[in-house]
Each structure stands twice: as structure tokens, then as C-alpha cells.
Amino acid sequence: MASIRRAIRGLSAGALAALLTGCSVDTLIWGSDGAQVIQATEKLVGDLASGETSDIVCTNSVAQLGAPSDWLGLSAGEPEKFVAEYWDDQATLDPQWSINLEGLPEGAVPGSHYPGDVFYREIGDGFCVIDVAWATLVAVG
């Protein structure tokens, strides 16, 4: 029980330090690049769910972006450096980061296809979307 309290105090202190220094909690957890990937993903989801095009899609992107309804209800998950051995189809695209999407599109039922992971290439001081991997909902619940 004492270790849980220490962990909670540590997390609280870290969050307070982040607020006081102007860092986000995402920066503390994922680092500067990881936090940028999360922000880019939230922008991508917001743009596409509203029916707009997104200016963070790479000019040579192969991503199938689907319809606005495919993006409703999704949000950024956990960013990570790209690992080619898990993503054969994306390895040749030279992404540096990937991030899973959390949630399900509104009205999703078993058999629905929806965006599951987004792949980013580093460009200058930011990122652009090079691909999106789609998932199939197997079961709800």
C-alpha cells in the first residue's frame, strides 16, 4: 500500500513539475518527439473527422484516409519509434514513428474496418503521415 502511495505522489509531483516548467505530461512520459506525434495525431483525427483535408499528410503518402465517419470517436494512443519487424508493409515507406489509435468509430460493429495505426515520417522540425493501417473489429465488449 505504501508503494502505491509513493507512486501516486511521484506521478503528482511529475505532473506538477510539468505544469510549472511549461512541459506537457505527454512530454514527460513520451519525450518531446513522442508528444509531437500525439499532437499531430490529434490534429489528424480532428481534421479528418470534420471532413477536412489535413496538411500533415506527406505529399508521397500512400495512406487510405477513408471517410470522416471512420475517424469519429478516435484519439491518439501511445507513440513509439517505428519497428520494421512488426510492420512489413510500412517498412519500405521509411517511417520513424507509429502510434495506435484508441476508441472505435461511432456505430462500429463486428466486421467494421477502421483506422488502427498511423505512421509518421520526420520532416524538418515536425512529422507527416506516410501511411495508416486499418483494423477490423472482431467483437464488441
PDB file of C-alpha atoms in Angstrom:
ATOM      1  CA  MET A   1       0.000   0.000   0.000  1.00  0.00           C
ATOM      2  CA  ALA A   2       2.867   2.364   0.819  1.00  0.00           C
ATOM      3  CA  SER A   3       4.404   1.767  -2.614  1.00  0.00           C
ATOM      4  CA  ILE A   4       1.133   2.759  -4.280  1.00  0.00           C
ATOM      5  CA  ARG A   5       1.065   5.996  -2.283  1.00  0.00           C
ATOM      6  CA  ARG A   6       4.671   6.749  -3.245  1.00  0.00           C
ATOM      7  CA  ALA A   7       3.863   6.111  -6.905  1.00  0.00           C
ATOM      8  CA  ILE A   8       0.849   8.421  -6.758  1.00  0.00           C
ATOM      9  CA  ARG A   9       2.907  11.136  -5.051  1.00  0.00           C
ATOM     10  CA  GLY A  10       5.638  10.709  -7.662  1.00  0.00           C
ATOM     11  CA  LEU A  11       3.203  10.991 -10.539  1.00  0.00           C
ATOM     12  CA  SER A  12       1.558  14.010  -8.946  1.00  0.00           C
ATOM     13  CA  ALA A  13       4.930  15.678  -8.419  1.00  0.00           C
ATOM     14  CA  GLY A  14       5.885  14.952 -12.027  1.00  0.00           C
ATOM     15  CA  ALA A  15       2.633  16.401 -13.344  1.00  0.00           C
ATOM     16  CA  LEU A  16       3.071  19.499 -11.169  1.00  0.00           C
ATOM     17  CA  ALA A  17       6.659  19.913 -12.369  1.00  0.00           C
ATOM     18  CA  ALA A  18       5.470  19.613 -15.963  1.00  0.00           C
ATOM     19  CA  LEU A  19       2.875  22.326 -15.449  1.00  0.00           C
ATOM     20  CA  LEU A  20       5.325  24.646 -13.718  1.00  0.00           C
ATOM     21  CA  THR A  21       8.006  24.265 -16.389  1.00  0.00           C
ATOM     22  CA  GLY A  22       5.592  24.527 -19.305  1.00  0.00           C
ATOM     23  CA  CYS A  23       6.075  20.897 -20.334  1.00  0.00           C
ATOM     24  CA  SER A  24       3.109  18.709 -21.032  1.00  0.00           C
ATOM     25  CA  VAL A  25       2.538  15.433 -19.241  1.00  0.00           C
ATOM     26  CA  ASP A  26       2.907  13.776 -22.667  1.00  0.00           C
ATOM     27  CA  THR A  27       6.414  15.252 -22.928  1.00  0.00           C
ATOM     28  CA  LEU A  28       7.320  13.820 -19.530  1.00  0.00           C
ATOM     29  CA  ILE A  29       6.047  10.372 -20.475  1.00  0.00           C
ATOM     30  CA  TRP A  30       6.902  10.113 -24.185  1.00  0.00           C
ATOM     31  CA  GLY A  31       9.633  12.719 -24.682  1.00  0.00           C
ATOM     32  CA  SER A  32       9.486  15.703 -26.989  1.00  0.00           C
ATOM     33  CA  ASP A  33       9.144  13.704 -30.233  1.00  0.00           C
ATOM     34  CA  GLY A  34       6.532  11.355 -28.773  1.00  0.00           C
ATOM     35  CA  ALA A  35       4.488  14.312 -27.547  1.00  0.00           C
ATOM     36  CA  GLN A  36       4.684  15.853 -31.037  1.00  0.00           C
ATOM     37  CA  VAL A  37       3.419  12.584 -32.544  1.00  0.00           C
ATOM     38  CA  ILE A  38       0.465  12.634 -30.131  1.00  0.00           C
ATOM     39  CA  GLN A  39      -0.328  16.259 -31.033  1.00  0.00           C
ATOM     40  CA  ALA A  40      -0.040  15.520 -34.752  1.00  0.00           C
ATOM     41  CA  THR A  41      -2.357  12.535 -34.372  1.00  0.00           C
ATOM     42  CA  GLU A  42      -4.989  14.553 -32.503  1.00  0.00           C
ATOM     43  CA  LYS A  43      -4.803  17.142 -35.312  1.00  0.00           C
ATOM     44  CA  LEU A  44      -5.092  14.443 -37.985  1.00  0.00           C
ATOM     45  CA  VAL A  45      -8.101  12.835 -36.295  1.00  0.00           C
ATOM     46  CA  GLY A  46      -9.780  16.228 -35.802  1.00  0.00           C
ATOM     47  CA  ASP A  47      -9.173  17.300 -39.398  1.00  0.00           C
ATOM     48  CA  LEU A  48     -10.387  14.056 -40.958  1.00  0.00           C
ATOM     49  CA  ALA A  49     -13.381  13.581 -38.625  1.00  0.00           C
ATOM     50  CA  SER A  50     -14.596  17.052 -39.565  1.00  0.00           C
ATOM     51  CA  GLY A  51     -14.366  16.248 -43.282  1.00  0.00           C
ATOM     52  CA  GLU A  52     -11.354  18.481 -43.911  1.00  0.00           C
ATOM     53  CA  THR A  53      -8.102  17.505 -45.555  1.00  0.00           C
ATOM     54  CA  SER A  54      -5.090  17.542 -43.276  1.00  0.00           C
ATOM     55  CA  ASP A  55      -1.919  19.465 -44.011  1.00  0.00           C
ATOM     56  CA  ILE A  56       0.181  16.916 -42.116  1.00  0.00           C
ATOM     57  CA  VAL A  57      -0.209  14.165 -44.727  1.00  0.00           C
ATOM     58  CA  CYS A  58       3.076  13.624 -46.634  1.00  0.00           C
ATOM     59  CA  THR A  59       2.980  14.565 -50.306  1.00  0.00           C
ATOM     60  CA  ASN A  60       4.002  10.987 -51.217  1.00  0.00           C
ATOM     61  CA  SER A  61       1.750   9.334 -48.632  1.00  0.00           C
ATOM     62  CA  VAL A  62       0.117   6.024 -49.519  1.00  0.00           C
ATOM     63  CA  ALA A  63      -2.418   6.345 -46.691  1.00  0.00           C
ATOM     64  CA  GLN A  64      -6.030   5.439 -47.383  1.00  0.00           C
ATOM     65  CA  LEU A  65      -7.833   8.003 -45.216  1.00  0.00           C
ATOM     66  CA  GLY A  66     -11.404   6.762 -45.604  1.00  0.00           C
ATOM     67  CA  ALA A  67     -14.469   8.826 -44.742  1.00  0.00           C
ATOM     68  CA  PRO A  68     -14.947  11.351 -41.928  1.00  0.00           C
ATOM     69  CA  SER A  69     -17.151   8.860 -40.068  1.00  0.00           C
ATOM     70  CA  ASP A  70     -14.190   6.445 -39.894  1.00  0.00           C
ATOM     71  CA  TRP A  71     -12.357   8.924 -37.645  1.00  0.00           C
ATOM     72  CA  LEU A  72     -15.196   9.972 -35.314  1.00  0.00           C
ATOM     73  CA  GLY A  73     -14.579   8.717 -31.787  1.00  0.00           C
ATOM     74  CA  LEU A  74     -10.850   8.026 -32.284  1.00  0.00           C
ATOM     75  CA  SER A  75      -7.960   9.616 -30.419  1.00  0.00           C
ATOM     76  CA  ALA A  76      -4.189   9.315 -30.150  1.00  0.00           C
ATOM     77  CA  GLY A  77      -2.844   6.318 -28.291  1.00  0.00           C
ATOM     78  CA  GLU A  78       0.774   5.531 -27.457  1.00  0.00           C
ATOM     79  CA  PRO A  79       3.557   6.680 -29.801  1.00  0.00           C
ATOM     80  CA  GLU A  80       6.645   4.591 -30.402  1.00  0.00           C
ATOM     81  CA  LYS A  81       9.680   4.536 -32.623  1.00  0.00           C
ATOM     82  CA  PHE A  82       8.882   2.544 -35.747  1.00  0.00           C
ATOM     83  CA  VAL A  83       9.779  -1.172 -35.571  1.00  0.00           C
ATOM     84  CA  ALA A  84      10.090  -2.637 -39.072  1.00  0.00           C
ATOM     85  CA  GLU A  85       9.836  -6.277 -37.997  1.00  0.00           C
ATOM     86  CA  TYR A  86       6.196  -5.716 -36.927  1.00  0.00           C
ATOM     87  CA  TRP A  87       5.125  -3.678 -39.941  1.00  0.00           C
ATOM     88  CA  ASP A  88       6.393  -5.282 -43.154  1.00  0.00           C
ATOM     89  CA  ASP A  89       4.060  -3.275 -45.404  1.00  0.00           C
ATOM     90  CA  GLN A  90       5.204   0.049 -43.953  1.00  0.00           C
ATOM     91  CA  ALA A  91       8.963  -0.667 -43.674  1.00  0.00           C
ATOM     92  CA  THR A  92       9.688   0.403 -47.262  1.00  0.00           C
ATOM     93  CA  LEU A  93       7.972   3.756 -46.604  1.00  0.00           C
ATOM     94  CA  ASP A  94      10.680   4.706 -44.077  1.00  0.00           C
ATOM     95  CA  PRO A  95       8.508   5.918 -41.209  1.00  0.00           C
ATOM     96  CA  GLN A  96      10.264   6.881 -37.983  1.00  0.00           C
ATOM     97  CA  TRP A  97       7.241   6.769 -35.647  1.00  0.00           C
ATOM     98  CA  SER A  98       3.961   4.912 -35.281  1.00  0.00           C
ATOM     99  CA  ILE A  99       1.034   5.441 -32.973  1.00  0.00           C
ATOM    100  CA  ASN A 100      -2.042   3.366 -32.278  1.00  0.00           C
ATOM    101  CA  LEU A 101      -5.479   4.943 -32.298  1.00  0.00           C
ATOM    102  CA  GLU A 102      -7.764   4.472 -29.326  1.00  0.00           C
ATOM    103  CA  GLY A 103     -11.525   4.152 -29.384  1.00  0.00           C
ATOM    104  CA  LEU A 104     -13.867   2.971 -32.072  1.00  0.00           C
ATOM    105  CA  PRO A 105     -15.648   4.957 -34.751  1.00  0.00           C
ATOM    106  CA  GLU A 106     -19.240   5.721 -33.864  1.00  0.00           C
ATOM    107  CA  GLY A 107     -21.534   2.883 -34.914  1.00  0.00           C
ATOM    108  CA  ALA A 108     -18.741   0.315 -35.335  1.00  0.00           C
ATOM    109  CA  VAL A 109     -19.935  -3.304 -35.339  1.00  0.00           C
ATOM    110  CA  PRO A 110     -18.058  -6.585 -35.772  1.00  0.00           C
ATOM    111  CA  GLY A 111     -16.621  -6.606 -39.271  1.00  0.00           C
ATOM    112  CA  SER A 112     -16.172  -2.821 -39.420  1.00  0.00           C
ATOM    113  CA  HIS A 113     -12.856  -1.552 -40.800  1.00  0.00           C
ATOM    114  CA  TYR A 114     -11.357   1.495 -39.103  1.00  0.00           C
ATOM    115  CA  PRO A 115      -8.008   3.296 -38.799  1.00  0.00           C
ATOM    116  CA  GLY A 116      -5.904   1.464 -36.214  1.00  0.00           C
ATOM    117  CA  ASP A 117      -2.343   2.809 -36.510  1.00  0.00           C
ATOM    118  CA  VAL A 118      -0.763   5.900 -38.067  1.00  0.00           C
ATOM    119  CA  PHE A 119       2.813   6.030 -39.374  1.00  0.00           C
ATOM    120  CA  TYR A 120       4.865   9.205 -39.436  1.00  0.00           C
ATOM    121  CA  ARG A 121       7.946  10.321 -41.270  1.00  0.00           C
ATOM    122  CA  GLU A 122      10.105  13.039 -39.723  1.00  0.00           C
ATOM    123  CA  ILE A 123      10.312  16.189 -41.836  1.00  0.00           C
ATOM    124  CA  GLY A 124      12.258  19.238 -40.726  1.00  0.00           C
ATOM    125  CA  ASP A 125      11.001  20.038 -37.258  1.00  0.00           C
ATOM    126  CA  GLY A 126       7.782  18.034 -37.472  1.00  0.00           C
ATOM    127  CA  PHE A 127       6.102  14.936 -38.845  1.00  0.00           C
ATOM    128  CA  CYS A 128       3.920  13.957 -41.767  1.00  0.00           C
ATOM    129  CA  VAL A 129       1.616  10.953 -42.198  1.00  0.00           C
ATOM    130  CA  ILE A 130       3.067   8.386 -44.587  1.00  0.00           C
ATOM    131  CA  ASP A 131       0.516   5.593 -44.017  1.00  0.00           C
ATOM    132  CA  VAL A 132      -2.466   4.388 -41.989  1.00  0.00           C
ATOM    133  CA  ALA A 133      -3.008   0.734 -41.113  1.00  0.00           C
ATOM    134  CA  TRP A 134      -6.638  -0.298 -40.923  1.00  0.00           C
ATOM    135  CA  ALA A 135      -8.012  -2.745 -38.384  1.00  0.00           C
ATOM    136  CA  THR A 136     -11.098  -4.944 -38.455  1.00  0.00           C
ATOM    137  CA  LEU A 137     -13.339  -5.070 -35.402  1.00  0.00           C
ATOM    138  CA  VAL A 138     -13.730  -8.698 -34.380  1.00  0.00           C
ATOM    139  CA  ALA A 139     -16.046  -8.340 -31.393  1.00  0.00           C
ATOM    140  CA  VAL A 140     -17.556  -5.642 -29.211  1.00  0.00           C
ATOM    141  CA  GLY A 141     -17.390  -5.931 -25.448  1.00  0.00           C
TER     142      GLY A 141
END
